[in-house]
Amino acid sequence: MNAVPATANVREKILATGQRIMGGKGFSAVGLNEVLAAAGVPKGSFYHYFGSKDAFGEALLEGYFEAYVADMERIFRQPGKTKAAQIEDYFAAWQDNQSFEDCQGKCLAVKLGAEVADLSDSMRSALDRGTAAIIAGMAAAIEAGQAEGSLPVQDDAEALAQSLYQLWLGASIMVKIVRTSQPFDNALRTTRHLLGLPANTAVP
């Protein structure tokens, strides 16, 4: 006989299912019944884990950003690579995760950002905290690259990180509109220019 899953596991299953479905369809277009049916969880159990759909959305975003920042930190801790090379790897991973073909919940901030910011202040706050953490991590990597000399740019690291995040966020939206990777190609060229890196030379 299969053991009854622990409460935490059920909660995580609902969140993972919601992230996958809402990453594709959006927040408003997906009802709780669809998420719970896909997760195999009785409808009546939902409010044991989340007080409302907004609370579920907030938890969804918090979990997404927690995993995102952890993965970003892993990239920035790669041994044997300069910070410049690690930053290039980060943006390469961004392109893979933000594919216009099938993001499978990996592009949740892009998919839900503009939508839920106008729907729910709690979800907007979760987005604000999450994006601020990403920008802070990127700024720290830029500062480290400046200190070690792999990034010749002398601009303020935090302002540069904000500009880069906004650039790539916009590019992620554009690839969904034009259905090609051209916006990412343009963003990468601009990124290398802003960081003072050669246009087409691989970074060690």
PDB file of N, CA and C in Angstrom, residues 94-174:
ATOM      1  N   TRP A  94      19.594  31.672 -19.421  1.00  0.00           N
ATOM      2  CA  TRP A  94      18.379  32.490 -19.543  1.00  0.00           C
ATOM      3  C   TRP A  94      17.700  32.190 -20.882  1.00  0.00           C
ATOM      4  N   GLN A  95      18.478  32.201 -21.956  1.00  0.00           N
ATOM      5  CA  GLN A  95      17.898  31.935 -23.279  1.00  0.00           C
ATOM      6  C   GLN A  95      17.250  30.549 -23.333  1.00  0.00           C
ATOM      7  N   ASP A  96      17.902  29.558 -22.753  1.00  0.00           N
ATOM      8  CA  ASP A  96      17.350  28.206 -22.758  1.00  0.00           C
ATOM      9  C   ASP A  96      16.031  28.145 -21.986  1.00  0.00           C
ATOM     10  N   ASN A  97      15.985  28.809 -20.833  1.00  0.00           N
ATOM     11  CA  ASN A  97      14.810  28.738 -19.971  1.00  0.00           C
ATOM     12  C   ASN A  97      13.643  29.575 -20.480  1.00  0.00           C
ATOM     13  N   GLN A  98      13.936  30.633 -21.216  1.00  0.00           N
ATOM     14  CA  GLN A  98      12.887  31.548 -21.659  1.00  0.00           C
ATOM     15  C   GLN A  98      12.484  31.297 -23.112  1.00  0.00           C
ATOM     16  N   SER A  99      12.660  30.093 -23.578  1.00  0.00           N
ATOM     17  CA  SER A  99      12.316  29.755 -24.950  1.00  0.00           C
ATOM     18  C   SER A  99      10.858  30.094 -25.247  1.00  0.00           C
ATOM     19  N   PHE A 100      10.627  30.666 -26.423  1.00  0.00           N
ATOM     20  CA  PHE A 100       9.248  30.968 -26.821  1.00  0.00           C
ATOM     21  C   PHE A 100       8.494  29.702 -27.206  1.00  0.00           C
ATOM     22  N   GLU A 101       9.205  28.593 -27.394  1.00  0.00           N
ATOM     23  CA  GLU A 101       8.558  27.364 -27.838  1.00  0.00           C
ATOM     24  C   GLU A 101       7.872  26.625 -26.691  1.00  0.00           C
ATOM     25  N   ASP A 102       8.540  26.526 -25.545  1.00  0.00           N
ATOM     26  CA  ASP A 102       7.960  25.765 -24.436  1.00  0.00           C
ATOM     27  C   ASP A 102       8.764  26.037 -23.173  1.00  0.00           C
ATOM     28  N   CYS A 103       8.254  26.928 -22.324  1.00  0.00           N
ATOM     29  CA  CYS A 103       9.030  27.263 -21.121  1.00  0.00           C
ATOM     30  C   CYS A 103       8.734  26.311 -19.964  1.00  0.00           C
ATOM     31  N   GLN A 104       7.600  25.581 -20.007  1.00  0.00           N
ATOM     32  CA  GLN A 104       7.267  24.596 -18.981  1.00  0.00           C
ATOM     33  C   GLN A 104       7.411  25.168 -17.567  1.00  0.00           C
ATOM     34  N   GLY A 105       6.919  26.371 -17.356  1.00  0.00           N
ATOM     35  CA  GLY A 105       6.949  26.961 -16.027  1.00  0.00           C
ATOM     36  C   GLY A 105       8.264  27.580 -15.646  1.00  0.00           C
ATOM     37  N   LYS A 106       9.280  27.496 -16.536  1.00  0.00           N
ATOM     38  CA  LYS A 106      10.592  28.056 -16.201  1.00  0.00           C
ATOM     39  C   LYS A 106      10.657  29.560 -16.440  1.00  0.00           C
ATOM     40  N   CYS A 107       9.638  30.113 -17.097  1.00  0.00           N
ATOM     41  CA  CYS A 107       9.645  31.548 -17.396  1.00  0.00           C
ATOM     42  C   CYS A 107       8.489  32.235 -16.685  1.00  0.00           C
ATOM     43  N   LEU A 108       8.263  31.857 -15.429  1.00  0.00           N
ATOM     44  CA  LEU A 108       7.086  32.324 -14.702  1.00  0.00           C
ATOM     45  C   LEU A 108       7.071  33.838 -14.510  1.00  0.00           C
ATOM     46  N   ALA A 109       8.203  34.435 -14.202  1.00  0.00           N
ATOM     47  CA  ALA A 109       8.232  35.882 -13.987  1.00  0.00           C
ATOM     48  C   ALA A 109       7.866  36.627 -15.256  1.00  0.00           C
ATOM     49  N   VAL A 110       8.353  36.141 -16.391  1.00  0.00           N
ATOM     50  CA  VAL A 110       8.032  36.770 -17.673  1.00  0.00           C
ATOM     51  C   VAL A 110       6.558  36.585 -17.995  1.00  0.00           C
ATOM     52  N   LYS A 111       6.051  35.372 -17.766  1.00  0.00           N
ATOM     53  CA  LYS A 111       4.668  35.057 -18.112  1.00  0.00           C
ATOM     54  C   LYS A 111       3.672  35.813 -17.241  1.00  0.00           C
ATOM     55  N   LEU A 112       3.952  35.905 -15.939  1.00  0.00           N
ATOM     56  CA  LEU A 112       2.972  36.456 -15.013  1.00  0.00           C
ATOM     57  C   LEU A 112       3.240  37.890 -14.592  1.00  0.00           C
ATOM     58  N   GLY A 113       4.446  38.390 -14.850  1.00  0.00           N
ATOM     59  CA  GLY A 113       4.845  39.682 -14.301  1.00  0.00           C
ATOM     60  C   GLY A 113       3.846  40.803 -14.504  1.00  0.00           C
ATOM     61  N   ALA A 114       3.579  41.160 -15.750  1.00  0.00           N
ATOM     62  CA  ALA A 114       2.690  42.282 -16.030  1.00  0.00           C
ATOM     63  C   ALA A 114       1.254  41.966 -15.629  1.00  0.00           C
ATOM     64  N   GLU A 115       0.867  40.702 -15.776  1.00  0.00           N
ATOM     65  CA  GLU A 115      -0.515  40.317 -15.476  1.00  0.00           C
ATOM     66  C   GLU A 115      -0.841  40.455 -13.997  1.00  0.00           C
ATOM     67  N   VAL A 116      -0.062  39.800 -13.136  1.00  0.00           N
ATOM     68  CA  VAL A 116      -0.443  39.754 -11.726  1.00  0.00           C
ATOM     69  C   VAL A 116      -0.065  41.021 -10.968  1.00  0.00           C
ATOM     70  N   ALA A 117       0.861  41.808 -11.498  1.00  0.00           N
ATOM     71  CA  ALA A 117       1.222  43.048 -10.816  1.00  0.00           C
ATOM     72  C   ALA A 117       0.025  43.981 -10.715  1.00  0.00           C
ATOM     73  N   ASP A 118      -0.901  43.872 -11.670  1.00  0.00           N
ATOM     74  CA  ASP A 118      -2.103  44.697 -11.658  1.00  0.00           C
ATOM     75  C   ASP A 118      -3.278  44.025 -10.953  1.00  0.00           C
ATOM     76  N   LEU A 119      -3.140  42.745 -10.638  1.00  0.00           N
ATOM     77  CA  LEU A 119      -4.238  42.001 -10.034  1.00  0.00           C
ATOM     78  C   LEU A 119      -4.147  41.902  -8.525  1.00  0.00           C
ATOM     79  N   SER A 120      -2.935  41.792  -8.021  1.00  0.00           N
ATOM     80  CA  SER A 120      -2.747  41.469  -6.606  1.00  0.00           C
ATOM     81  C   SER A 120      -1.515  42.167  -6.060  1.00  0.00           C
ATOM     82  N   ASP A 121      -1.693  42.924  -4.982  1.00  0.00           N
ATOM     83  CA  ASP A 121      -0.541  43.606  -4.389  1.00  0.00           C
ATOM     84  C   ASP A 121       0.415  42.620  -3.736  1.00  0.00           C
ATOM     85  N   SER A 122      -0.121  41.517  -3.197  1.00  0.00           N
ATOM     86  CA  SER A 122       0.758  40.531  -2.564  1.00  0.00           C
ATOM     87  C   SER A 122       1.633  39.839  -3.605  1.00  0.00           C
ATOM     88  N   MET A 123       1.073  39.551  -4.770  1.00  0.00           N
ATOM     89  CA  MET A 123       1.870  38.940  -5.832  1.00  0.00           C
ATOM     90  C   MET A 123       2.837  39.958  -6.438  1.00  0.00           C
ATOM     91  N   ARG A 124       2.401  41.206  -6.536  1.00  0.00           N
ATOM     92  CA  ARG A 124       3.320  42.243  -7.019  1.00  0.00           C
ATOM     93  C   ARG A 124       4.514  42.367  -6.080  1.00  0.00           C
ATOM     94  N   SER A 125       4.254  42.308  -4.776  1.00  0.00           N
ATOM     95  CA  SER A 125       5.344  42.384  -3.802  1.00  0.00           C
ATOM     96  C   SER A 125       6.283  41.190  -3.928  1.00  0.00           C
ATOM     97  N   ALA A 126       5.723  40.010  -4.182  1.00  0.00           N
ATOM     98  CA  ALA A 126       6.557  38.820  -4.375  1.00  0.00           C
ATOM     99  C   ALA A 126       7.432  38.986  -5.608  1.00  0.00           C
ATOM    100  N   LEU A 127       6.876  39.542  -6.664  1.00  0.00           N
ATOM    101  CA  LEU A 127       7.654  39.821  -7.866  1.00  0.00           C
ATOM    102  C   LEU A 127       8.749  40.838  -7.576  1.00  0.00           C
ATOM    103  N   ASP A 128       8.418  41.856  -6.813  1.00  0.00           N
ATOM    104  CA  ASP A 128       9.397  42.896  -6.484  1.00  0.00           C
ATOM    105  C   ASP A 128      10.563  42.310  -5.696  1.00  0.00           C
ATOM    106  N   ARG A 129      10.248  41.496  -4.691  1.00  0.00           N
ATOM    107  CA  ARG A 129      11.302  40.886  -3.880  1.00  0.00           C
ATOM    108  C   ARG A 129      12.151  39.931  -4.719  1.00  0.00           C
ATOM    109  N   GLY A 130      11.492  39.157  -5.549  1.00  0.00           N
ATOM    110  CA  GLY A 130      12.217  38.170  -6.349  1.00  0.00           C
ATOM    111  C   GLY A 130      13.138  38.803  -7.369  1.00  0.00           C
ATOM    112  N   THR A 131      12.628  39.796  -8.093  1.00  0.00           N
ATOM    113  CA  THR A 131      13.474  40.451  -9.095  1.00  0.00           C
ATOM    114  C   THR A 131      14.605  41.230  -8.431  1.00  0.00           C
ATOM    115  N   ALA A 132      14.342  41.794  -7.253  1.00  0.00           N
ATOM    116  CA  ALA A 132      15.405  42.505  -6.527  1.00  0.00           C
ATOM    117  C   ALA A 132      16.525  41.544  -6.136  1.00  0.00           C
ATOM    118  N   ALA A 133      16.165  40.318  -5.765  1.00  0.00           N
ATOM    119  CA  ALA A 133      17.179  39.317  -5.403  1.00  0.00           C
ATOM    120  C   ALA A 133      18.012  38.928  -6.619  1.00  0.00           C
ATOM    121  N   ILE A 134      17.366  38.809  -7.776  1.00  0.00           N
ATOM    122  CA  ILE A 134      18.104  38.489  -9.001  1.00  0.00           C
ATOM    123  C   ILE A 134      19.077  39.611  -9.343  1.00  0.00           C
ATOM    124  N   ILE A 135      18.604  40.839  -9.287  1.00  0.00           N
ATOM    125  CA  ILE A 135      19.453  41.988  -9.614  1.00  0.00           C
ATOM    126  C   ILE A 135      20.622  42.080  -8.639  1.00  0.00           C
ATOM    127  N   ALA A 136      20.358  41.823  -7.353  1.00  0.00           N
ATOM    128  CA  ALA A 136      21.433  41.868  -6.356  1.00  0.00           C
ATOM    129  C   ALA A 136      22.483  40.809  -6.642  1.00  0.00           C
ATOM    130  N   GLY A 137      22.051  39.596  -7.027  1.00  0.00           N
ATOM    131  CA  GLY A 137      23.001  38.541  -7.348  1.00  0.00           C
ATOM    132  C   GLY A 137      23.826  38.873  -8.573  1.00  0.00           C
ATOM    133  N   MET A 138      23.180  39.478  -9.562  1.00  0.00           N
ATOM    134  CA  MET A 138      23.894  39.866 -10.766  1.00  0.00           C
ATOM    135  C   MET A 138      24.887  40.992 -10.467  1.00  0.00           C
ATOM    136  N   ALA A 139      24.477  41.938  -9.633  1.00  0.00           N
ATOM    137  CA  ALA A 139      25.365  43.040  -9.269  1.00  0.00           C
ATOM    138  C   ALA A 139      26.605  42.523  -8.542  1.00  0.00           C
ATOM    139  N   ALA A 140      26.415  41.548  -7.655  1.00  0.00           N
ATOM    140  CA  ALA A 140      27.552  40.975  -6.929  1.00  0.00           C
ATOM    141  C   ALA A 140      28.519  40.300  -7.898  1.00  0.00           C
ATOM    142  N   ALA A 141      27.989  39.610  -8.895  1.00  0.00           N
ATOM    143  CA  ALA A 141      28.849  38.958  -9.891  1.00  0.00           C
ATOM    144  C   ALA A 141      29.608  39.994 -10.714  1.00  0.00           C
ATOM    145  N   ILE A 142      28.935  41.072 -11.077  1.00  0.00           N
ATOM    146  CA  ILE A 142      29.604  42.139 -11.842  1.00  0.00           C
ATOM    147  C   ILE A 142      30.703  42.780 -11.007  1.00  0.00           C
ATOM    148  N   GLU A 143      30.428  43.055  -9.739  1.00  0.00           N
ATOM    149  CA  GLU A 143      31.446  43.632  -8.857  1.00  0.00           C
ATOM    150  C   GLU A 143      32.654  42.710  -8.744  1.00  0.00           C
ATOM    151  N   ALA A 144      32.407  41.407  -8.618  1.00  0.00           N
ATOM    152  CA  ALA A 144      33.506  40.445  -8.519  1.00  0.00           C
ATOM    153  C   ALA A 144      34.309  40.413  -9.816  1.00  0.00           C
ATOM    154  N   GLY A 145      33.605  40.508 -10.950  1.00  0.00           N
ATOM    155  CA  GLY A 145      34.299  40.543 -12.227  1.00  0.00           C
ATOM    156  C   GLY A 145      35.130  41.790 -12.404  1.00  0.00           C
ATOM    157  N   GLN A 146      34.632  42.904 -11.913  1.00  0.00           N
ATOM    158  CA  GLN A 146      35.406  44.147 -11.960  1.00  0.00           C
ATOM    159  C   GLN A 146      36.655  44.044 -11.086  1.00  0.00           C
ATOM    160  N   ALA A 147      36.491  43.430  -9.916  1.00  0.00           N
ATOM    161  CA  ALA A 147      37.610  43.304  -8.987  1.00  0.00           C
ATOM    162  C   ALA A 147      38.700  42.390  -9.524  1.00  0.00           C
ATOM    163  N   GLU A 148      38.314  41.311 -10.189  1.00  0.00           N
ATOM    164  CA  GLU A 148      39.312  40.373 -10.702  1.00  0.00           C
ATOM    165  C   GLU A 148      39.870  40.805 -12.057  1.00  0.00           C
ATOM    166  N   GLY A 149      39.212  41.769 -12.706  1.00  0.00           N
ATOM    167  CA  GLY A 149      39.701  42.285 -13.981  1.00  0.00           C
ATOM    168  C   GLY A 149      39.126  41.634 -15.219  1.00  0.00           C
ATOM    169  N   SER A 150      38.220  40.670 -15.055  1.00  0.00           N
ATOM    170  CA  SER A 150      37.644  40.029 -16.241  1.00  0.00           C
ATOM    171  C   SER A 150      36.565  40.892 -16.880  1.00  0.00           C
ATOM    172  N   LEU A 151      36.039  41.851 -16.130  1.00  0.00           N
ATOM    173  CA  LEU A 151      35.074  42.811 -16.658  1.00  0.00           C
ATOM    174  C   LEU A 151      35.711  44.197 -16.616  1.00  0.00           C
ATOM    175  N   PRO A 152      36.063  44.742 -17.752  1.00  0.00           N
ATOM    176  CA  PRO A 152      36.745  46.039 -17.767  1.00  0.00           C
ATOM    177  C   PRO A 152      35.838  47.230 -17.497  1.00  0.00           C
ATOM    178  N   VAL A 153      34.531  47.046 -17.556  1.00  0.00           N
ATOM    179  CA  VAL A 153      33.606  48.155 -17.371  1.00  0.00           C
ATOM    180  C   VAL A 153      33.716  48.697 -15.951  1.00  0.00           C
ATOM    181  N   GLN A 154      33.627  50.023 -15.822  1.00  0.00           N
ATOM    182  CA  GLN A 154      33.752  50.657 -14.518  1.00  0.00           C
ATOM    183  C   GLN A 154      32.428  51.250 -14.020  1.00  0.00           C
ATOM    184  N   ASP A 155      31.351  51.009 -14.716  1.00  0.00           N
ATOM    185  CA  ASP A 155      30.044  51.540 -14.314  1.00  0.00           C
ATOM    186  C   ASP A 155      29.614  50.941 -12.979  1.00  0.00           C
ATOM    187  N   ASP A 156      28.683  51.629 -12.316  1.00  0.00           N
ATOM    188  CA  ASP A 156      28.139  51.138 -11.057  1.00  0.00           C
ATOM    189  C   ASP A 156      27.489  49.769 -11.279  1.00  0.00           C
ATOM    190  N   ALA A 157      27.884  48.785 -10.481  1.00  0.00           N
ATOM    191  CA  ALA A 157      27.449  47.401 -10.698  1.00  0.00           C
ATOM    192  C   ALA A 157      25.944  47.239 -10.513  1.00  0.00           C
ATOM    193  N   GLU A 158      25.378  47.886  -9.517  1.00  0.00           N
ATOM    194  CA  GLU A 158      23.941  47.725  -9.264  1.00  0.00           C
ATOM    195  C   GLU A 158      23.114  48.330 -10.392  1.00  0.00           C
ATOM    196  N   ALA A 159      23.488  49.526 -10.841  1.00  0.00           N
ATOM    197  CA  ALA A 159      22.763  50.164 -11.944  1.00  0.00           C
ATOM    198  C   ALA A 159      22.906  49.332 -13.218  1.00  0.00           C
ATOM    199  N   LEU A 160      24.088  48.782 -13.445  1.00  0.00           N
ATOM    200  CA  LEU A 160      24.323  47.957 -14.621  1.00  0.00           C
ATOM    201  C   LEU A 160      23.493  46.673 -14.553  1.00  0.00           C
ATOM    202  N   ALA A 161      23.427  46.070 -13.371  1.00  0.00           N
ATOM    203  CA  ALA A 161      22.629  44.856 -13.200  1.00  0.00           C
ATOM    204  C   ALA A 161      21.155  45.138 -13.457  1.00  0.00           C
ATOM    205  N   GLN A 162      20.665  46.267 -12.990  1.00  0.00           N
ATOM    206  CA  GLN A 162      19.271  46.633 -13.245  1.00  0.00           C
ATOM    207  C   GLN A 162      19.012  46.786 -14.740  1.00  0.00           C
ATOM    208  N   SER A 163      19.926  47.471 -15.418  1.00  0.00           N
ATOM    209  CA  SER A 163      19.767  47.677 -16.859  1.00  0.00           C
ATOM    210  C   SER A 163      19.779  46.350 -17.603  1.00  0.00           C
ATOM    211  N   LEU A 164      20.674  45.454 -17.217  1.00  0.00           N
ATOM    212  CA  LEU A 164      20.767  44.158 -17.898  1.00  0.00           C
ATOM    213  C   LEU A 164      19.519  43.313 -17.651  1.00  0.00           C
ATOM    214  N   TYR A 165      19.031  43.326 -16.421  1.00  0.00           N
ATOM    215  CA  TYR A 165      17.835  42.539 -16.131  1.00  0.00           C
ATOM    216  C   TYR A 165      16.647  43.060 -16.936  1.00  0.00           C
ATOM    217  N   GLN A 166      16.503  44.371 -16.974  1.00  0.00           N
ATOM    218  CA  GLN A 166      15.400  44.965 -17.739  1.00  0.00           C
ATOM    219  C   GLN A 166      15.550  44.675 -19.239  1.00  0.00           C
ATOM    220  N   LEU A 167      16.782  44.702 -19.723  1.00  0.00           N
ATOM    221  CA  LEU A 167      17.046  44.390 -21.126  1.00  0.00           C
ATOM    222  C   LEU A 167      16.601  42.972 -21.464  1.00  0.00           C
ATOM    223  N   TRP A 168      16.990  42.016 -20.631  1.00  0.00           N
ATOM    224  CA  TRP A 168      16.680  40.616 -20.910  1.00  0.00           C
ATOM    225  C   TRP A 168      15.220  40.283 -20.641  1.00  0.00           C
ATOM    226  N   LEU A 169      14.612  40.976 -19.702  1.00  0.00           N
ATOM    227  CA  LEU A 169      13.185  40.788 -19.468  1.00  0.00           C
ATOM    228  C   LEU A 169      12.396  41.228 -20.702  1.00  0.00           C
ATOM    229  N   GLY A 170      12.776  42.385 -21.239  1.00  0.00           N
ATOM    230  CA  GLY A 170      12.127  42.853 -22.457  1.00  0.00           C
ATOM    231  C   GLY A 170      12.371  41.934 -23.635  1.00  0.00           C
ATOM    232  N   ALA A 171      13.598  41.429 -23.757  1.00  0.00           N
ATOM    233  CA  ALA A 171      13.914  40.499 -24.841  1.00  0.00           C
ATOM    234  C   ALA A 171      13.089  39.221 -24.725  1.00  0.00           C
ATOM    235  N   SER A 172      12.853  38.772 -23.495  1.00  0.00           N
ATOM    236  CA  SER A 172      12.069  37.550 -23.285  1.00  0.00           C
ATOM    237  C   SER A 172      10.634  37.727 -23.763  1.00  0.00           C
ATOM    238  N   ILE A 173      10.100  38.914 -23.567  1.00  0.00           N
ATOM    239  CA  ILE A 173       8.746  39.194 -24.053  1.00  0.00           C
ATOM    240  C   ILE A 173       8.739  39.272 -25.574  1.00  0.00           C
ATOM    241  N   MET A 174       9.754  39.900 -26.139  1.00  0.00           N
ATOM    242  CA  MET A 174       9.799  40.057 -27.593  1.00  0.00           C
ATOM    243  C   MET A 174       9.948  38.725 -28.328  1.00  0.00           C
TER     244      MET A 174
END
